[in-house]
Amino acid sequence: MSETILIIGSEGQVGTDLQYRLREIYGKNNVISSDIRPADPAKLDRGPYEQLDVLDHSRIAELFSKHKPTVIYHLAAMLSATAEQHPKKGWELNMDGTFSIFDACLEHGVKRIFWPSSIAVFGPTTPRVNTPQHCVMDPGTIYGISKLAGERYCEYYFKRYGLDVRSVRYPGLIGWKALPGGGTTDYAVDIFHQALKTKAYTSFLKADAMLPMMYMDDAIKATINITEAPAEQVKLRSSYNIAGCSFDPQTIASAIAKRIDGFTIDYAPDHRQKIAESWPQSIDDTVAREDWGWNPDFDLDKMVDEMLMRLSATASQ
Ligand code: SER
């Protein structure tokens, strides 16, 4: 079926991979990328690009009228560590941005919208191992609070206005195409870059800071699969738990050391350690598996192989 897809926040960590995959499926001109960053002259041939600040209502209206999108992926957000430095700005971007985009979707008759939540919706009294779909949620970061409020907002808009919104709770995401920006789980990407450059890494989380993680290809698969699933399979209209693989810095370091001779890690935990300690260690994603067939492809070893292979190939180009 022909779709016109608008990705909001296309130049971030998820958007970079998502736009690439969606263009493979739908064709380059049926996917419009948009982000607050100005157009990159080096990427002009990838397909349509629009500069968009999600807090600019008139620009949103202009782009929705111009492109008439049928499906939206709304990814623009400020992540956990950055939002702790700028709580008011984080709240404004994550909440007001979402309100504006949801309203524009209703006004312009958008068929489906994807909005990502995060493991940051959980907090210190949430069960940390195999965190269930439904449990205590008491996030302590402004990012987590905005994501939990966003989940409630998704369900509200679905029930009250029929907006067909779909969502998953991303774990820490690991990919090679783009760097993450300002998250607590960013170490798991940085470590690969430093391993290849200097054979050494200083982790800002402790050796045993176990967190739920996922390879980017799995995250993109979950994102597209839930957005394209028949509406009746998407029974939860807040957000689904999804799991890839859980590990801590010492475990990923030894997986890298097996492949890069002489690689070493040391530890200098900073403010992000506290955030990590308030999040789950592993996630129970049974409900997503049952409802819309979620199933990850990458475990730790497969991900480490793929990251090192892809990043080495990019470096030697
Ligand atoms: N990766 C995100 C962060 O660390 C979690 O959703 O903020």
PDB file of C-alpha atoms and ligand atoms in Angstrom:
ATOM      1  CA  MET A   1       0.000   0.000   0.000  1.00  0.00           C
ATOM      2  CA  SER A   2       1.353   3.423  -0.763  1.00  0.00           C
ATOM      3  CA  GLU A   3       2.172   5.549   2.268  1.00  0.00           C
ATOM      4  CA  THR A   4       3.664   8.956   2.849  1.00  0.00           C
ATOM      5  CA  ILE A   5       5.809   8.705   5.935  1.00  0.00           C
ATOM      6  CA  LEU A   6       7.102  11.646   7.961  1.00  0.00           C
ATOM      7  CA  ILE A   7       9.939  10.989  10.420  1.00  0.00           C
ATOM      8  CA  ILE A   8      10.271  13.703  13.051  1.00  0.00           C
ATOM      9  CA  GLY A   9      13.718  13.681  14.658  1.00  0.00           C
ATOM     10  CA  SER A  10      15.238  11.848  11.700  1.00  0.00           C
ATOM     11  CA  GLU A  11      18.840  12.850  12.416  1.00  0.00           C
ATOM     12  CA  GLY A  12      19.045  11.273  15.866  1.00  0.00           C
ATOM     13  CA  GLN A  13      20.284   7.804  16.751  1.00  0.00           C
ATOM     14  CA  VAL A  14      17.068   5.951  15.883  1.00  0.00           C
ATOM     15  CA  GLY A  15      15.962   8.243  13.054  1.00  0.00           C
ATOM     16  CA  THR A  16      19.205   7.762  11.138  1.00  0.00           C
ATOM     17  CA  ASP A  17      18.684   4.009  10.884  1.00  0.00           C
ATOM     18  CA  LEU A  18      14.907   4.182  10.583  1.00  0.00           C
ATOM     19  CA  GLN A  19      14.870   6.525   7.565  1.00  0.00           C
ATOM     20  CA  TYR A  20      17.334   4.289   5.763  1.00  0.00           C
ATOM     21  CA  ARG A  21      15.201   1.167   6.306  1.00  0.00           C
ATOM     22  CA  LEU A  22      11.874   2.872   5.538  1.00  0.00           C
ATOM     23  CA  ARG A  23      13.275   4.210   2.247  1.00  0.00           C
ATOM     24  CA  GLU A  24      14.303   0.676   1.296  1.00  0.00           C
ATOM     25  CA  ILE A  25      10.723  -0.463   1.881  1.00  0.00           C
ATOM     26  CA  TYR A  26       8.665   2.508   0.655  1.00  0.00           C
ATOM     27  CA  GLY A  27      10.975   4.252  -1.818  1.00  0.00           C
ATOM     28  CA  LYS A  28      13.076   7.310  -1.239  1.00  0.00           C
ATOM     29  CA  ASN A  29      10.502   9.984  -2.060  1.00  0.00           C
ATOM     30  CA  ASN A  30       7.733   8.491   0.084  1.00  0.00           C
ATOM     31  CA  VAL A  31       9.719   9.035   3.271  1.00  0.00           C
ATOM     32  CA  ILE A  32      10.217  12.618   4.454  1.00  0.00           C
ATOM     33  CA  SER A  33      12.937  13.192   7.004  1.00  0.00           C
ATOM     34  CA  SER A  34      12.692  16.132   9.387  1.00  0.00           C
ATOM     35  CA  ASP A  35      14.765  17.401  12.259  1.00  0.00           C
ATOM     36  CA  ILE A  36      15.709  20.616  14.032  1.00  0.00           C
ATOM     37  CA  ARG A  37      19.089  20.501  12.299  1.00  0.00           C
ATOM     38  CA  PRO A  38      19.528  22.355   8.992  1.00  0.00           C
ATOM     39  CA  ALA A  39      19.606  20.223   5.836  1.00  0.00           C
ATOM     40  CA  ASP A  40      22.967  18.503   5.382  1.00  0.00           C
ATOM     41  CA  PRO A  41      24.285  19.276   1.864  1.00  0.00           C
ATOM     42  CA  ALA A  42      26.124  15.938   1.883  1.00  0.00           C
ATOM     43  CA  LYS A  43      22.827  14.057   2.163  1.00  0.00           C
ATOM     44  CA  LEU A  44      20.771  15.847  -0.516  1.00  0.00           C
ATOM     45  CA  ASP A  45      20.226  12.748  -2.642  1.00  0.00           C
ATOM     46  CA  ARG A  46      18.762  10.582   0.144  1.00  0.00           C
ATOM     47  CA  GLY A  47      15.209  11.930  -0.343  1.00  0.00           C
ATOM     48  CA  PRO A  48      13.078  14.803   0.965  1.00  0.00           C
ATOM     49  CA  TYR A  49      14.253  16.628   4.091  1.00  0.00           C
ATOM     50  CA  GLU A  50      12.576  19.445   6.036  1.00  0.00           C
ATOM     51  CA  GLN A  51      13.924  21.451   8.931  1.00  0.00           C
ATOM     52  CA  LEU A  52      11.411  21.296  11.788  1.00  0.00           C
ATOM     53  CA  ASP A  53      11.363  22.424  15.402  1.00  0.00           C
ATOM     54  CA  VAL A  54       8.536  20.455  17.056  1.00  0.00           C
ATOM     55  CA  LEU A  55       7.771  23.431  19.271  1.00  0.00           C
ATOM     56  CA  ASP A  56       6.934  25.532  16.182  1.00  0.00           C
ATOM     57  CA  HIS A  57       3.190  24.956  15.671  1.00  0.00           C
ATOM     58  CA  SER A  58       2.877  26.847  12.399  1.00  0.00           C
ATOM     59  CA  ARG A  59       5.793  24.971  10.835  1.00  0.00           C
ATOM     60  CA  ILE A  60       4.170  21.663  11.863  1.00  0.00           C
ATOM     61  CA  ALA A  61       0.888  22.729  10.216  1.00  0.00           C
ATOM     62  CA  GLU A  62       2.772  23.836   7.105  1.00  0.00           C
ATOM     63  CA  LEU A  63       4.595  20.507   6.739  1.00  0.00           C
ATOM     64  CA  PHE A  64       1.495  18.400   7.389  1.00  0.00           C
ATOM     65  CA  SER A  65      -0.445  20.393   4.748  1.00  0.00           C
ATOM     66  CA  LYS A  66       2.400  20.232   2.265  1.00  0.00           C
ATOM     67  CA  HIS A  67       3.215  16.506   2.508  1.00  0.00           C
ATOM     68  CA  LYS A  68      -0.088  15.016   3.745  1.00  0.00           C
ATOM     69  CA  PRO A  69       1.666  12.235   5.668  1.00  0.00           C
ATOM     70  CA  THR A  70      -0.289   9.027   6.296  1.00  0.00           C
ATOM     71  CA  VAL A  71       2.125   7.641   8.903  1.00  0.00           C
ATOM     72  CA  ILE A  72       4.269   9.531  11.440  1.00  0.00           C
ATOM     73  CA  TYR A  73       7.288   8.401  13.440  1.00  0.00           C
ATOM     74  CA  HIS A  74       7.735  11.030  16.147  1.00  0.00           C
ATOM     75  CA  LEU A  75      11.218  10.500  17.588  1.00  0.00           C
ATOM     76  CA  ALA A  76      12.275  14.005  18.651  1.00  0.00           C
ATOM     77  CA  ALA A  77      13.127  13.963  22.365  1.00  0.00           C
ATOM     78  CA  MET A  78      15.772  14.914  24.898  1.00  0.00           C
ATOM     79  CA  LEU A  79      17.355  11.815  26.502  1.00  0.00           C
ATOM     80  CA  SER A  80      17.910  11.063  30.187  1.00  0.00           C
ATOM     81  CA  ALA A  81      21.332  12.531  30.973  1.00  0.00           C
ATOM     82  CA  THR A  82      20.857  15.750  28.964  1.00  0.00           C
ATOM     83  CA  ALA A  83      17.364  16.288  30.342  1.00  0.00           C
ATOM     84  CA  GLU A  84      18.790  16.088  33.885  1.00  0.00           C
ATOM     85  CA  GLN A  85      21.005  19.064  32.968  1.00  0.00           C
ATOM     86  CA  HIS A  86      18.049  20.993  31.477  1.00  0.00           C
ATOM     87  CA  PRO A  87      14.883  19.678  33.177  1.00  0.00           C
ATOM     88  CA  LYS A  88      12.511  22.413  32.010  1.00  0.00           C
ATOM     89  CA  LYS A  89      13.710  22.271  28.416  1.00  0.00           C
ATOM     90  CA  GLY A  90      13.571  18.461  28.504  1.00  0.00           C
ATOM     91  CA  TRP A  91       9.991  18.514  29.738  1.00  0.00           C
ATOM     92  CA  GLU A  92       8.980  21.144  27.186  1.00  0.00           C
ATOM     93  CA  LEU A  93      10.501  19.325  24.228  1.00  0.00           C
ATOM     94  CA  ASN A  94       9.312  15.866  25.259  1.00  0.00           C
ATOM     95  CA  MET A  95       5.776  16.875  26.268  1.00  0.00           C
ATOM     96  CA  ASP A  96       4.794  19.973  24.256  1.00  0.00           C
ATOM     97  CA  GLY A  97       6.428  18.488  21.167  1.00  0.00           C
ATOM     98  CA  THR A  98       4.303  15.366  21.565  1.00  0.00           C
ATOM     99  CA  PHE A  99       1.085  17.323  22.221  1.00  0.00           C
ATOM    100  CA  SER A 100       1.580  19.364  19.042  1.00  0.00           C
ATOM    101  CA  ILE A 101       2.343  16.378  16.853  1.00  0.00           C
ATOM    102  CA  PHE A 102      -0.604  14.326  18.190  1.00  0.00           C
ATOM    103  CA  ASP A 103      -2.997  17.233  17.591  1.00  0.00           C
ATOM    104  CA  ALA A 104      -1.635  17.732  14.088  1.00  0.00           C
ATOM    105  CA  CYS A 105      -2.178  13.997  13.433  1.00  0.00           C
ATOM    106  CA  LEU A 106      -5.842  14.286  14.438  1.00  0.00           C
ATOM    107  CA  GLU A 107      -6.371  17.466  12.472  1.00  0.00           C
ATOM    108  CA  HIS A 108      -4.775  16.128   9.288  1.00  0.00           C
ATOM    109  CA  GLY A 109      -6.248  12.608   9.454  1.00  0.00           C
ATOM    110  CA  VAL A 110      -2.934  10.758   9.867  1.00  0.00           C
ATOM    111  CA  LYS A 111      -3.626   7.002   9.867  1.00  0.00           C
ATOM    112  CA  ARG A 112      -0.980   5.791  12.337  1.00  0.00           C
ATOM    113  CA  ILE A 113       1.685   7.262  14.563  1.00  0.00           C
ATOM    114  CA  PHE A 114       4.656   5.687  16.334  1.00  0.00           C
ATOM    115  CA  TRP A 115       5.954   7.322  19.526  1.00  0.00           C
ATOM    116  CA  PRO A 116       8.795   5.762  21.524  1.00  0.00           C
ATOM    117  CA  SER A 117       8.797   5.277  25.262  1.00  0.00           C
ATOM    118  CA  SER A 118      11.748   3.952  27.276  1.00  0.00           C
ATOM    119  CA  ILE A 119      12.904   1.740  30.133  1.00  0.00           C
ATOM    120  CA  ALA A 120      13.315   5.108  31.907  1.00  0.00           C
ATOM    121  CA  VAL A 121       9.589   4.924  32.813  1.00  0.00           C
ATOM    122  CA  PHE A 122      10.580   2.493  35.563  1.00  0.00           C
ATOM    123  CA  GLY A 123      12.057   3.557  38.883  1.00  0.00           C
ATOM    124  CA  PRO A 124      13.686   2.440  42.107  1.00  0.00           C
ATOM    125  CA  THR A 125      10.750   0.436  43.449  1.00  0.00           C
ATOM    126  CA  THR A 126      10.010  -1.291  40.120  1.00  0.00           C
ATOM    127  CA  PRO A 127      11.039  -4.989  40.145  1.00  0.00           C
ATOM    128  CA  ARG A 128      14.461  -4.791  38.476  1.00  0.00           C
ATOM    129  CA  VAL A 129      14.826  -8.303  37.086  1.00  0.00           C
ATOM    130  CA  ASN A 130      12.488  -9.371  34.287  1.00  0.00           C
ATOM    131  CA  THR A 131      10.510  -6.191  34.819  1.00  0.00           C
ATOM    132  CA  PRO A 132       6.899  -7.024  33.937  1.00  0.00           C
ATOM    133  CA  GLN A 133       4.732  -5.121  31.486  1.00  0.00           C
ATOM    134  CA  HIS A 134       2.497  -3.909  34.312  1.00  0.00           C
ATOM    135  CA  CYS A 135       4.148  -2.990  37.609  1.00  0.00           C
ATOM    136  CA  VAL A 136       5.095  -0.070  39.847  1.00  0.00           C
ATOM    137  CA  MET A 137       6.407   2.823  37.770  1.00  0.00           C
ATOM    138  CA  ASP A 138       8.052   5.619  39.728  1.00  0.00           C
ATOM    139  CA  PRO A 139      10.602   7.248  37.394  1.00  0.00           C
ATOM    140  CA  GLY A 140      13.046   9.623  39.038  1.00  0.00           C
ATOM    141  CA  THR A 141      14.425  11.403  35.949  1.00  0.00           C
ATOM    142  CA  ILE A 142      12.660  14.153  34.056  1.00  0.00           C
ATOM    143  CA  TYR A 143      13.085  12.036  30.924  1.00  0.00           C
ATOM    144  CA  GLY A 144      11.388   9.038  32.572  1.00  0.00           C
ATOM    145  CA  ILE A 145       8.604  11.226  33.969  1.00  0.00           C
ATOM    146  CA  SER A 146       7.983  12.711  30.510  1.00  0.00           C
ATOM    147  CA  LYS A 147       7.936   9.239  28.934  1.00  0.00           C
ATOM    148  CA  LEU A 148       5.503   7.874  31.518  1.00  0.00           C
ATOM    149  CA  ALA A 149       3.219  10.887  31.065  1.00  0.00           C
ATOM    150  CA  GLY A 150       3.587  10.411  27.290  1.00  0.00           C
ATOM    151  CA  GLU A 151       2.466   6.777  27.586  1.00  0.00           C
ATOM    152  CA  ARG A 152      -0.645   7.826  29.461  1.00  0.00           C
ATOM    153  CA  TYR A 153      -1.214  10.519  26.842  1.00  0.00           C
ATOM    154  CA  CYS A 154      -0.967   7.940  24.030  1.00  0.00           C
ATOM    155  CA  GLU A 155      -3.595   5.748  25.629  1.00  0.00           C
ATOM    156  CA  TYR A 156      -5.816   8.752  26.325  1.00  0.00           C
ATOM    157  CA  TYR A 157      -5.643   9.960  22.732  1.00  0.00           C
ATOM    158  CA  PHE A 158      -6.401   6.484  21.454  1.00  0.00           C
ATOM    159  CA  LYS A 159      -9.406   5.973  23.719  1.00  0.00           C
ATOM    160  CA  ARG A 160     -10.802   9.483  23.563  1.00  0.00           C
ATOM    161  CA  TYR A 161     -10.059  10.504  19.976  1.00  0.00           C
ATOM    162  CA  GLY A 162      -9.255   7.231  18.216  1.00  0.00           C
ATOM    163  CA  LEU A 163      -5.684   8.274  17.351  1.00  0.00           C
ATOM    164  CA  ASP A 164      -3.996   5.044  16.244  1.00  0.00           C
ATOM    165  CA  VAL A 165      -0.802   5.442  18.239  1.00  0.00           C
ATOM    166  CA  ARG A 166       1.689   2.622  18.761  1.00  0.00           C
ATOM    167  CA  SER A 167       4.640   2.551  21.133  1.00  0.00           C
ATOM    168  CA  VAL A 168       7.466   0.438  22.551  1.00  0.00           C
ATOM    169  CA  ARG A 169       9.739   1.056  25.531  1.00  0.00           C
ATOM    170  CA  TYR A 170      13.227   1.176  24.023  1.00  0.00           C
ATOM    171  CA  PRO A 171      16.075  -0.257  26.076  1.00  0.00           C
ATOM    172  CA  GLY A 172      19.580   1.217  25.552  1.00  0.00           C
ATOM    173  CA  LEU A 173      20.162   1.152  21.787  1.00  0.00           C
ATOM    174  CA  ILE A 174      23.403   0.181  20.099  1.00  0.00           C
ATOM    175  CA  GLY A 175      24.051   0.978  16.460  1.00  0.00           C
ATOM    176  CA  TRP A 176      26.931   1.949  14.192  1.00  0.00           C
ATOM    177  CA  LYS A 177      25.313   4.438  11.801  1.00  0.00           C
ATOM    178  CA  ALA A 178      24.811   7.237  14.349  1.00  0.00           C
ATOM    179  CA  LEU A 179      26.003   8.168  17.801  1.00  0.00           C
ATOM    180  CA  PRO A 180      23.515   8.387  20.646  1.00  0.00           C
ATOM    181  CA  GLY A 181      23.034  11.791  22.233  1.00  0.00           C
ATOM    182  CA  GLY A 182      22.864  12.354  25.961  1.00  0.00           C
ATOM    183  CA  GLY A 183      21.635   9.017  27.312  1.00  0.00           C
ATOM    184  CA  THR A 184      22.653   6.877  30.292  1.00  0.00           C
ATOM    185  CA  THR A 185      23.201   3.859  28.060  1.00  0.00           C
ATOM    186  CA  ASP A 186      25.516   5.681  25.600  1.00  0.00           C
ATOM    187  CA  TYR A 187      28.606   3.944  27.006  1.00  0.00           C
ATOM    188  CA  ALA A 188      27.590   0.765  25.162  1.00  0.00           C
ATOM    189  CA  VAL A 189      28.113   2.573  21.833  1.00  0.00           C
ATOM    190  CA  ASP A 190      31.159   4.678  22.839  1.00  0.00           C
ATOM    191  CA  ILE A 191      32.989   1.555  23.976  1.00  0.00           C
ATOM    192  CA  PHE A 192      33.119   0.188  20.405  1.00  0.00           C
ATOM    193  CA  HIS A 193      34.467   3.424  18.937  1.00  0.00           C
ATOM    194  CA  GLN A 194      37.178   3.691  21.603  1.00  0.00           C
ATOM    195  CA  ALA A 195      38.043  -0.016  21.380  1.00  0.00           C
ATOM    196  CA  LEU A 196      38.781   0.361  17.682  1.00  0.00           C
ATOM    197  CA  LYS A 197      40.616   3.680  18.074  1.00  0.00           C
ATOM    198  CA  THR A 198      42.655   3.227  21.250  1.00  0.00           C
ATOM    199  CA  LYS A 199      42.029  -0.314  22.591  1.00  0.00           C
ATOM    200  CA  ALA A 200      40.959   1.235  25.887  1.00  0.00           C
ATOM    201  CA  TYR A 201      37.764   2.603  27.395  1.00  0.00           C
ATOM    202  CA  THR A 202      36.835   4.410  30.605  1.00  0.00           C
ATOM    203  CA  SER A 203      33.242   3.583  31.526  1.00  0.00           C
ATOM    204  CA  PHE A 204      31.028   6.187  33.181  1.00  0.00           C
ATOM    205  CA  LEU A 205      28.973   3.348  34.676  1.00  0.00           C
ATOM    206  CA  LYS A 206      30.251   0.808  37.216  1.00  0.00           C
ATOM    207  CA  ALA A 207      31.478  -2.625  36.099  1.00  0.00           C
ATOM    208  CA  ASP A 208      28.275  -4.344  37.251  1.00  0.00           C
ATOM    209  CA  ALA A 209      25.713  -1.747  36.069  1.00  0.00           C
ATOM    210  CA  MET A 210      23.470  -4.220  34.280  1.00  0.00           C
ATOM    211  CA  LEU A 211      20.917  -2.639  31.933  1.00  0.00           C
ATOM    212  CA  PRO A 212      18.541  -3.812  29.209  1.00  0.00           C
ATOM    213  CA  MET A 213      20.072  -3.173  25.771  1.00  0.00           C
ATOM    214  CA  MET A 214      19.220  -3.842  22.131  1.00  0.00           C
ATOM    215  CA  TYR A 215      20.984  -3.840  18.781  1.00  0.00           C
ATOM    216  CA  MET A 216      19.639  -1.132  16.479  1.00  0.00           C
ATOM    217  CA  ASP A 217      18.437  -3.564  13.792  1.00  0.00           C
ATOM    218  CA  ASP A 218      16.154  -5.163  16.379  1.00  0.00           C
ATOM    219  CA  ALA A 219      14.903  -1.757  17.531  1.00  0.00           C
ATOM    220  CA  ILE A 220      14.106  -0.772  13.937  1.00  0.00           C
ATOM    221  CA  LYS A 221      12.365  -4.105  13.391  1.00  0.00           C
ATOM    222  CA  ALA A 222      10.218  -3.582  16.526  1.00  0.00           C
ATOM    223  CA  THR A 223       9.433  -0.002  15.495  1.00  0.00           C
ATOM    224  CA  ILE A 224       8.292  -0.871  11.982  1.00  0.00           C
ATOM    225  CA  ASN A 225       6.545  -4.112  12.986  1.00  0.00           C
ATOM    226  CA  ILE A 226       4.377  -2.533  15.661  1.00  0.00           C
ATOM    227  CA  THR A 227       3.573   0.430  13.401  1.00  0.00           C
ATOM    228  CA  GLU A 228       2.506  -1.871  10.570  1.00  0.00           C
ATOM    229  CA  ALA A 229       0.714  -4.483  12.721  1.00  0.00           C
ATOM    230  CA  PRO A 230      -3.058  -4.852  12.214  1.00  0.00           C
ATOM    231  CA  ALA A 231      -4.706  -2.472  14.702  1.00  0.00           C
ATOM    232  CA  GLU A 232      -6.436  -5.256  16.597  1.00  0.00           C
ATOM    233  CA  GLN A 233      -3.088  -6.874  17.485  1.00  0.00           C
ATOM    234  CA  VAL A 234      -1.921  -3.721  19.219  1.00  0.00           C
ATOM    235  CA  LYS A 235      -3.947  -4.262  22.356  1.00  0.00           C
ATOM    236  CA  LEU A 236      -1.885  -1.998  24.600  1.00  0.00           C
ATOM    237  CA  ARG A 237      -2.107   1.639  23.654  1.00  0.00           C
ATOM    238  CA  SER A 238       0.314   2.869  26.297  1.00  0.00           C
ATOM    239  CA  SER A 239       3.640   1.192  25.411  1.00  0.00           C
ATOM    240  CA  TYR A 240       5.049  -2.332  25.131  1.00  0.00           C
ATOM    241  CA  ASN A 241       8.072  -3.766  26.949  1.00  0.00           C
ATOM    242  CA  ILE A 242      10.595  -5.119  24.451  1.00  0.00           C
ATOM    243  CA  ALA A 243      13.851  -6.887  25.316  1.00  0.00           C
ATOM    244  CA  GLY A 244      17.042  -7.581  23.372  1.00  0.00           C
ATOM    245  CA  CYS A 245      19.944  -8.588  25.607  1.00  0.00           C
ATOM    246  CA  SER A 246      20.969  -7.396  29.077  1.00  0.00           C
ATOM    247  CA  PHE A 247      24.599  -6.866  30.049  1.00  0.00           C
ATOM    248  CA  ASP A 248      26.890  -4.715  32.176  1.00  0.00           C
ATOM    249  CA  PRO A 249      30.102  -2.871  31.221  1.00  0.00           C
ATOM    250  CA  GLN A 250      32.414  -5.687  32.381  1.00  0.00           C
ATOM    251  CA  THR A 251      30.547  -8.260  30.267  1.00  0.00           C
ATOM    252  CA  ILE A 252      30.533  -6.249  27.049  1.00  0.00           C
ATOM    253  CA  ALA A 253      34.200  -5.364  27.689  1.00  0.00           C
ATOM    254  CA  SER A 254      35.164  -9.019  27.869  1.00  0.00           C
ATOM    255  CA  ALA A 255      33.179  -9.786  24.721  1.00  0.00           C
ATOM    256  CA  ILE A 256      35.158  -7.024  22.956  1.00  0.00           C
ATOM    257  CA  ALA A 257      38.480  -8.166  24.479  1.00  0.00           C
ATOM    258  CA  LYS A 258      37.885 -11.626  22.974  1.00  0.00           C
ATOM    259  CA  ARG A 259      37.855  -9.987  19.551  1.00  0.00           C
ATOM    260  CA  ILE A 260      40.367  -7.132  20.000  1.00  0.00           C
ATOM    261  CA  ASP A 261      43.651  -8.262  21.516  1.00  0.00           C
ATOM    262  CA  GLY A 262      44.803  -6.059  24.362  1.00  0.00           C
ATOM    263  CA  PHE A 263      41.527  -4.163  24.872  1.00  0.00           C
ATOM    264  CA  THR A 264      41.172  -2.876  28.443  1.00  0.00           C
ATOM    265  CA  ILE A 265      38.457  -1.111  30.406  1.00  0.00           C
ATOM    266  CA  ASP A 266      38.531   0.977  33.557  1.00  0.00           C
ATOM    267  CA  TYR A 267      35.770   2.689  35.476  1.00  0.00           C
ATOM    268  CA  ALA A 268      35.054   6.291  36.489  1.00  0.00           C
ATOM    269  CA  PRO A 269      31.347   6.315  37.350  1.00  0.00           C
ATOM    270  CA  ASP A 270      29.651   9.733  37.180  1.00  0.00           C
ATOM    271  CA  HIS A 271      26.108  11.098  37.733  1.00  0.00           C
ATOM    272  CA  ARG A 272      24.741   8.645  35.171  1.00  0.00           C
ATOM    273  CA  GLN A 273      25.471   5.700  37.494  1.00  0.00           C
ATOM    274  CA  LYS A 274      22.646   6.852  39.777  1.00  0.00           C
ATOM    275  CA  ILE A 275      20.206   6.919  36.863  1.00  0.00           C
ATOM    276  CA  ALA A 276      21.298   3.419  35.797  1.00  0.00           C
ATOM    277  CA  GLU A 277      20.712   2.108  39.318  1.00  0.00           C
ATOM    278  CA  SER A 278      17.101   3.267  39.183  1.00  0.00           C
ATOM    279  CA  TRP A 279      16.361   1.369  35.957  1.00  0.00           C
ATOM    280  CA  PRO A 280      15.607  -2.327  35.345  1.00  0.00           C
ATOM    281  CA  GLN A 281      18.344  -4.882  34.702  1.00  0.00           C
ATOM    282  CA  SER A 282      16.225  -6.992  32.386  1.00  0.00           C
ATOM    283  CA  ILE A 283      12.788  -6.800  30.800  1.00  0.00           C
ATOM    284  CA  ASP A 284       9.945  -9.277  30.395  1.00  0.00           C
ATOM    285  CA  ASP A 285       8.543  -8.763  26.900  1.00  0.00           C
ATOM    286  CA  THR A 286       6.050 -11.638  26.823  1.00  0.00           C
ATOM    287  CA  VAL A 287       3.094  -9.374  26.070  1.00  0.00           C
ATOM    288  CA  ALA A 288       4.726  -7.886  22.934  1.00  0.00           C
ATOM    289  CA  ARG A 289       5.663 -11.394  21.771  1.00  0.00           C
ATOM    290  CA  GLU A 290       2.102 -12.612  22.209  1.00  0.00           C
ATOM    291  CA  ASP A 291       0.249  -9.583  20.854  1.00  0.00           C
ATOM    292  CA  TRP A 292       2.168  -8.674  17.687  1.00  0.00           C
ATOM    293  CA  GLY A 293       4.853 -11.331  17.352  1.00  0.00           C
ATOM    294  CA  TRP A 294       7.898  -9.450  18.688  1.00  0.00           C
ATOM    295  CA  ASN A 295      11.086 -11.501  18.563  1.00  0.00           C
ATOM    296  CA  PRO A 296      14.668 -10.138  18.654  1.00  0.00           C
ATOM    297  CA  ASP A 297      17.431 -11.475  16.369  1.00  0.00           C
ATOM    298  CA  PHE A 298      20.562 -10.280  18.196  1.00  0.00           C
ATOM    299  CA  ASP A 299      22.196 -11.572  21.372  1.00  0.00           C
ATOM    300  CA  LEU A 300      25.345 -10.015  22.874  1.00  0.00           C
ATOM    301  CA  ASP A 301      27.861 -11.989  20.774  1.00  0.00           C
ATOM    302  CA  LYS A 302      26.059 -11.435  17.492  1.00  0.00           C
ATOM    303  CA  MET A 303      25.774  -7.723  18.252  1.00  0.00           C
ATOM    304  CA  VAL A 304      29.457  -7.356  19.188  1.00  0.00           C
ATOM    305  CA  ASP A 305      30.516  -9.154  15.979  1.00  0.00           C
ATOM    306  CA  GLU A 306      28.285  -6.957  13.863  1.00  0.00           C
ATOM    307  CA  MET A 307      29.296  -3.664  15.554  1.00  0.00           C
ATOM    308  CA  LEU A 308      33.025  -4.353  15.186  1.00  0.00           C
ATOM    309  CA  MET A 309      32.647  -5.509  11.592  1.00  0.00           C
ATOM    310  CA  ARG A 310      30.527  -2.501  10.559  1.00  0.00           C
ATOM    311  CA  LEU A 311      32.594   0.126  12.372  1.00  0.00           C
ATOM    312  CA  SER A 312      35.884  -1.287  11.040  1.00  0.00           C
ATOM    313  CA  ALA A 313      34.461  -1.272   7.506  1.00  0.00           C
ATOM    314  CA  THR A 314      33.296   2.360   7.899  1.00  0.00           C
ATOM    315  CA  ALA A 315      36.696   3.419   9.284  1.00  0.00           C
ATOM    316  CA  SER A 316      38.568   1.860   6.369  1.00  0.00           C
ATOM    317  CA  GLN A 317      36.403   3.550   3.691  1.00  0.00           C
TER     318      GLN A 317
HETATM  319  N1  SER B   1      18.898   5.232  26.043  1.00  0.00           N
HETATM  320  C1  SER B   1      18.042   6.097  26.792  1.00  0.00           C
HETATM  321  C2  SER B   1      18.800   6.906  27.769  1.00  0.00           C
HETATM  322  O1  SER B   1      19.809   6.421  28.234  1.00  0.00           O
HETATM  323  C3  SER B   1      17.003   5.281  27.526  1.00  0.00           C
HETATM  324  O2  SER B   1      15.818   5.329  26.821  1.00  0.00           O
HETATM  325  O3  SER B   1      18.401   7.979  28.096  1.00  0.00           O
END
